[in-house]
Short mmCIF file of C-alpha atoms in Angstrom, two decimals:
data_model
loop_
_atom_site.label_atom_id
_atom_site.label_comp_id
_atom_site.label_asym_id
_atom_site.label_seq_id
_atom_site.Cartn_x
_atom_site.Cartn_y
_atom_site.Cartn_z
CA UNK A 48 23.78 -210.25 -53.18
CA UNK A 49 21.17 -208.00 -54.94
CA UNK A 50 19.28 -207.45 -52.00
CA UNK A 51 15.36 -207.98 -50.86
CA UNK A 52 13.75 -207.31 -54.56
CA UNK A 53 9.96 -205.83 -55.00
CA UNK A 54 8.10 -205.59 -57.91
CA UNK A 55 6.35 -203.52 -59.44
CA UNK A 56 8.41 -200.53 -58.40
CA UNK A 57 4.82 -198.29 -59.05
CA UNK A 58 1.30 -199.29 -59.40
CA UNK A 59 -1.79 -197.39 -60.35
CA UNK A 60 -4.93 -199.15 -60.25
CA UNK A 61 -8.49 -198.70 -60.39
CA UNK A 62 -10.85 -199.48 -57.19
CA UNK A 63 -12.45 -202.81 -57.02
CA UNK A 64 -9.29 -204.05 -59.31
CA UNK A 65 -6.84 -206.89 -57.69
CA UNK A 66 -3.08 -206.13 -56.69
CA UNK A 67 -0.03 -208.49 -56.29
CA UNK A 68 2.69 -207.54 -55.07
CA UNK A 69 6.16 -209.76 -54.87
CA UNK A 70 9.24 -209.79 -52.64
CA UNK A 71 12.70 -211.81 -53.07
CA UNK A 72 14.28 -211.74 -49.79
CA UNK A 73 17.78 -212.11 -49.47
CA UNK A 74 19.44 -215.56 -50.09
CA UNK A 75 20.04 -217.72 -46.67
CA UNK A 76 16.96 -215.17 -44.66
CA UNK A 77 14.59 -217.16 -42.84
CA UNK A 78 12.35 -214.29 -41.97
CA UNK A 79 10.44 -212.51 -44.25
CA UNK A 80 7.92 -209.14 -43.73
CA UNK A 81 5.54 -207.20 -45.23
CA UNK A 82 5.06 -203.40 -44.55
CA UNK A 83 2.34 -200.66 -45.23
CA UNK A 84 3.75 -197.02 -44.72
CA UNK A 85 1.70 -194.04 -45.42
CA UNK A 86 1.81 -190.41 -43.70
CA UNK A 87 -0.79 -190.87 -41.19
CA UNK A 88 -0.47 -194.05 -39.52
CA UNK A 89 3.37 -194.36 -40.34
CA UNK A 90 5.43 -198.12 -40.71
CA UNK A 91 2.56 -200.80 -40.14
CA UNK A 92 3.74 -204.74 -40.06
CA UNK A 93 1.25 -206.67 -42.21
CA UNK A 94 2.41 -210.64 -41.69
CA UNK A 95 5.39 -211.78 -41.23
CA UNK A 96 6.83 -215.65 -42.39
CA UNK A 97 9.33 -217.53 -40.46
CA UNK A 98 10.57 -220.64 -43.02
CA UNK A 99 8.01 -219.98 -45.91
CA UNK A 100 5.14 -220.63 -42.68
CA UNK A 101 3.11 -216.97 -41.79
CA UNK A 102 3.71 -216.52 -38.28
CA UNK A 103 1.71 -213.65 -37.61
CA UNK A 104 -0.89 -211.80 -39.37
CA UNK A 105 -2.62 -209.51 -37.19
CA UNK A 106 -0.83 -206.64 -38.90
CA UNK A 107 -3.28 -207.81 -42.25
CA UNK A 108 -6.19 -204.76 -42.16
CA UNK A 109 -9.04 -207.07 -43.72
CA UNK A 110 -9.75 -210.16 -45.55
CA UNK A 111 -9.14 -208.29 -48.73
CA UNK A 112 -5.78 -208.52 -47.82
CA UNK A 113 -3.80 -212.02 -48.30
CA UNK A 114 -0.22 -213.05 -48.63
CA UNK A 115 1.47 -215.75 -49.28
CA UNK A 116 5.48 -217.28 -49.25
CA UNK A 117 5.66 -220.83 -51.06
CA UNK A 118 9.02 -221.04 -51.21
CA UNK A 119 12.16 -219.73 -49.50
CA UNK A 120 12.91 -216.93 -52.38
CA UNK A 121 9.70 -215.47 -53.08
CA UNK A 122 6.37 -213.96 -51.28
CA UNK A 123 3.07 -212.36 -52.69
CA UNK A 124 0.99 -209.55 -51.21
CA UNK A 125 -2.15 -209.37 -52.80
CA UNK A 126 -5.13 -207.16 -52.69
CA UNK A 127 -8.81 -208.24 -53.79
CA UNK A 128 -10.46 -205.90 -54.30
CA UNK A 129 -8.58 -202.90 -54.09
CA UNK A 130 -9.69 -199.94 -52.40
CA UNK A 131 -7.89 -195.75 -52.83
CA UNK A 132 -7.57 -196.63 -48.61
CA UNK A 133 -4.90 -198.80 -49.71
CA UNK A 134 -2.93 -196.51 -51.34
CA UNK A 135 0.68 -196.17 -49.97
CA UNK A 136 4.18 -197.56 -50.18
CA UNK A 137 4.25 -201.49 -49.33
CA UNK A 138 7.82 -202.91 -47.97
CA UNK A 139 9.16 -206.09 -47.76
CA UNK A 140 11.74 -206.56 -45.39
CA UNK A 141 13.71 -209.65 -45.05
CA UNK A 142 16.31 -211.08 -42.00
CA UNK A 143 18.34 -214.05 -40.77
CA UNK A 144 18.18 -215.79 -37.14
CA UNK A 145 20.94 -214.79 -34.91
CA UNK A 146 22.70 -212.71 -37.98
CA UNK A 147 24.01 -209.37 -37.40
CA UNK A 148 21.61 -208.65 -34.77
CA UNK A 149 18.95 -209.97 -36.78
CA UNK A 150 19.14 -206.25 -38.75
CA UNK A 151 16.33 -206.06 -41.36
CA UNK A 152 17.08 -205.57 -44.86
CA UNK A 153 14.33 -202.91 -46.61
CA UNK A 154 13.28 -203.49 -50.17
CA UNK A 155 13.10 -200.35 -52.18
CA UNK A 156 9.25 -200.98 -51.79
CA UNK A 157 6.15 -201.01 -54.46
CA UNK A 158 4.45 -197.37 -54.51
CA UNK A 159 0.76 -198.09 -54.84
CA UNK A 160 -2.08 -195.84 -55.88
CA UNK A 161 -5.52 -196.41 -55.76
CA UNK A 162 -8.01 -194.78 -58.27
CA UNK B 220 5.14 -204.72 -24.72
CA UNK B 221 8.33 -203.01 -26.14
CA UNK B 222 8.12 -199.26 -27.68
CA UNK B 223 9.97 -197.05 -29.04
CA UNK B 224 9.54 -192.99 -29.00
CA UNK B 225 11.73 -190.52 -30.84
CA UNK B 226 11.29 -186.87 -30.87
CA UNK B 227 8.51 -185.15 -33.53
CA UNK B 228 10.03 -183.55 -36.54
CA UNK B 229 10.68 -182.12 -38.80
CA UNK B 230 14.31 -181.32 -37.87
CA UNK B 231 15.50 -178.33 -39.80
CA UNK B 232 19.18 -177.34 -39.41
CA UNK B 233 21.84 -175.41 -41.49
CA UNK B 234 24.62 -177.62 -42.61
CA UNK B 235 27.62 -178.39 -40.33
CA UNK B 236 25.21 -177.65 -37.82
CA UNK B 237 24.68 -180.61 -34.93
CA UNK B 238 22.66 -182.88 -35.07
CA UNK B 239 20.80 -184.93 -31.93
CA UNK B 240 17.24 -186.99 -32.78
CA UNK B 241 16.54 -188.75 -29.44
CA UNK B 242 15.03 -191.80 -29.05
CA UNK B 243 13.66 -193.93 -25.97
CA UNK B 244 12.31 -197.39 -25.45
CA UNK B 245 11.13 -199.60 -23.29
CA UNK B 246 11.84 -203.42 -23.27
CA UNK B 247 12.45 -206.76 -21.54
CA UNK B 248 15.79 -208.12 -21.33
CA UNK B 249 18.15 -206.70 -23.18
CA UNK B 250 17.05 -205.88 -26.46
CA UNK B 251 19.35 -204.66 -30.06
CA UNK B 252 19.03 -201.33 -30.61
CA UNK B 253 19.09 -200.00 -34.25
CA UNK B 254 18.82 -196.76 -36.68
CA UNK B 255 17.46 -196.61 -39.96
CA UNK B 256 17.66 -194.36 -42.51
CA UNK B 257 15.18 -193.61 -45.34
CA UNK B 258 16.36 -191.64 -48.50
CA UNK B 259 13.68 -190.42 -50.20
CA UNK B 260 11.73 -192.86 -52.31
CA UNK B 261 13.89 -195.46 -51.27
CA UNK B 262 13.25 -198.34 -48.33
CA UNK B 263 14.77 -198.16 -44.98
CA UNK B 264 18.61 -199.13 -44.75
CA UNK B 265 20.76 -199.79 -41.85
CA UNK B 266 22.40 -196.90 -40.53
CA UNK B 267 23.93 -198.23 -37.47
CA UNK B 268 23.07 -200.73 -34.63
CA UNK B 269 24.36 -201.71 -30.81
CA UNK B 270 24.05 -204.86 -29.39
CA UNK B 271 24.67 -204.48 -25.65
CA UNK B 272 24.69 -201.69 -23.13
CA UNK B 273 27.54 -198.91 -23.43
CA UNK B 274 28.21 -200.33 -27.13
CA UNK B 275 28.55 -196.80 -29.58
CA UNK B 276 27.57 -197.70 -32.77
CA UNK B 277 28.95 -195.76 -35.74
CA UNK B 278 28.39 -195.15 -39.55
CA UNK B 279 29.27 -191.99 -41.86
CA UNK B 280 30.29 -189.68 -39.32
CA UNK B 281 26.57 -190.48 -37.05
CA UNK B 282 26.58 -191.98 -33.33
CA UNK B 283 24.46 -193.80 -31.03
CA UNK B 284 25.21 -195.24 -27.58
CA UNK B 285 23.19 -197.82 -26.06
CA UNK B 286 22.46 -196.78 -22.61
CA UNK B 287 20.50 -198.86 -20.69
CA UNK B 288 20.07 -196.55 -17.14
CA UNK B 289 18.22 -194.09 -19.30
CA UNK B 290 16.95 -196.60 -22.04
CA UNK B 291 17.81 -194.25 -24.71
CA UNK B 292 20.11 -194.22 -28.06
CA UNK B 293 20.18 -190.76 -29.33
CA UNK B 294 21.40 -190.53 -32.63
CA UNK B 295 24.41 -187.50 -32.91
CA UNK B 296 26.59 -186.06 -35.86
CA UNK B 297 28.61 -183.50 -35.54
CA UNK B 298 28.33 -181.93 -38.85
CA UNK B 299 25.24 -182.54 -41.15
CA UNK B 300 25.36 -182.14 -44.90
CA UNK B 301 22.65 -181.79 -47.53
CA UNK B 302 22.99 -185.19 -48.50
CA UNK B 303 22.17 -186.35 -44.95
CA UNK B 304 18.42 -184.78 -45.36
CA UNK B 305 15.89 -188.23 -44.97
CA UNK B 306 13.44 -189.92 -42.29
CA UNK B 307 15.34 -191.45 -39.04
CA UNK B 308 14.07 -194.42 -37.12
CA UNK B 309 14.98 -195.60 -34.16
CA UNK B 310 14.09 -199.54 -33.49
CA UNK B 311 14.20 -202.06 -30.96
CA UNK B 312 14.47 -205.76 -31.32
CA UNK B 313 13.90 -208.00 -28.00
CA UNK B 314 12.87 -211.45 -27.33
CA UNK B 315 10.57 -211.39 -29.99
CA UNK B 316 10.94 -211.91 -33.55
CA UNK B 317 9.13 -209.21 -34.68
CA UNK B 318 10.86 -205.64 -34.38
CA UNK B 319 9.48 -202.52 -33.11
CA UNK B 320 9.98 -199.17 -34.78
CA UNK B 321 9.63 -195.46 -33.96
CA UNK B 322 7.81 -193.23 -35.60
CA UNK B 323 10.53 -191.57 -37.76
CA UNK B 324 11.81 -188.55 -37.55
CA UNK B 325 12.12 -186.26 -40.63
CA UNK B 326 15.76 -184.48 -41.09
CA UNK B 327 16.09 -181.49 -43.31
CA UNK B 328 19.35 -179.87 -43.91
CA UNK B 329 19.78 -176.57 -45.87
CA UNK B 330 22.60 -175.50 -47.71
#
């Protein structure tokens, strides 16, 4: 397998523009997350999706923030309107019920910066 | 709720030096313990894991035993290289589906 795929890979933008962000998670994973890490406030959990359905979004830092996962093999993290606060790497992390101790597998993330 | 707390870095050592990053938690039940690591600009991999109290788990030449008296897995090698430089986490998964990670700990290893 080819692992959890992001793309873009980098990402410069100006303020007030709008971001997406995509994640393939690993074939067969029923879980699906999205991650904000920066220096100061560390790994963050955005949302996570169990089966395509969001589970849990109080991770999500405003409405500006949205994601979605409409089918099994792909998920969107987007940002309208972007702001430089939002500048950092975003992960998406992907893992399977009961498998291997239900390890995560990283993405290589999506390096955002925020003009 | 569960946490996790590993030591501050940076760690700075010499290589072959020895290397201990020590990590606590606190949890219901009986949770999966796991370390990460993350190379720089890259996302966080697997390093090892240990499912149940007094398992070691082991990956290039690191250690980590699950010990549940003292709710810790410290994270050993004997020897560090260059090449083992990166950020460390320690994580926790329990009853609920959503993990919980340290804070990382930053490794730097001189020549």
């Amino acid at each position: 397998d080819a692992g959890v795929i992001q793309s873009p890979r980098h990402e410069v933008t100006e303020m007030g523009q709008e971001v997406t962000l995509r994640c393939k998670p690993i074939s067969g994973h029923d879980y699906l997350f999205w991650y904000r890490q920066t220096m100061m406030r560390g790994l963050e959990l955005l949302i996570y999706f169990n089966n395509n359905v969001p589970i849990d979004d109080s991770g999500m830092p405003e409405d500006r923030f949205s994601a979605k996962m409409p089918n099994a093999s792909f998920s969107t993290l987007k940002i309208q309107p972007s702001e430089p606060r939002d500048s950092a790497v975003y992960f998406c992390a992907s893992s399977r019920t009961g498998g291997e101790g239900e390890t995560q597998y990283f993405g290589p993330g999506t390096r955002l910066l925020v003009l | 709720g569960d946490s996790v707390t590993q030591m501050e870095g940076p760690v700075t050592l010499s290589e072959e030096a020895f290397l201990t990053i020590n990590c606590t938690y606190t949890a219901t039940g009986y949770p999966s313990l796991f370390w990460y690591v993350q190379y720089p600009g890259e996302g966080l991999q697997l390093l090892l894991k240990a499912t149940k109290a007094d398992d070691k788990g082991s990956n290039k030449g690191f250690e980590a035993t699950y010990r549940k008296e003292t709710t810790s897995f410290h994270l050993e090698k004997g020897s560090v290289q260059v090449s083992d430089s990166a950020v460390y986490f320690c994580a926790l998964k329990g009853g609920s589906y959503i993990p919980t990670f340290g804070r990382g700990t930053s490794l730097i290893v001189h020549p």
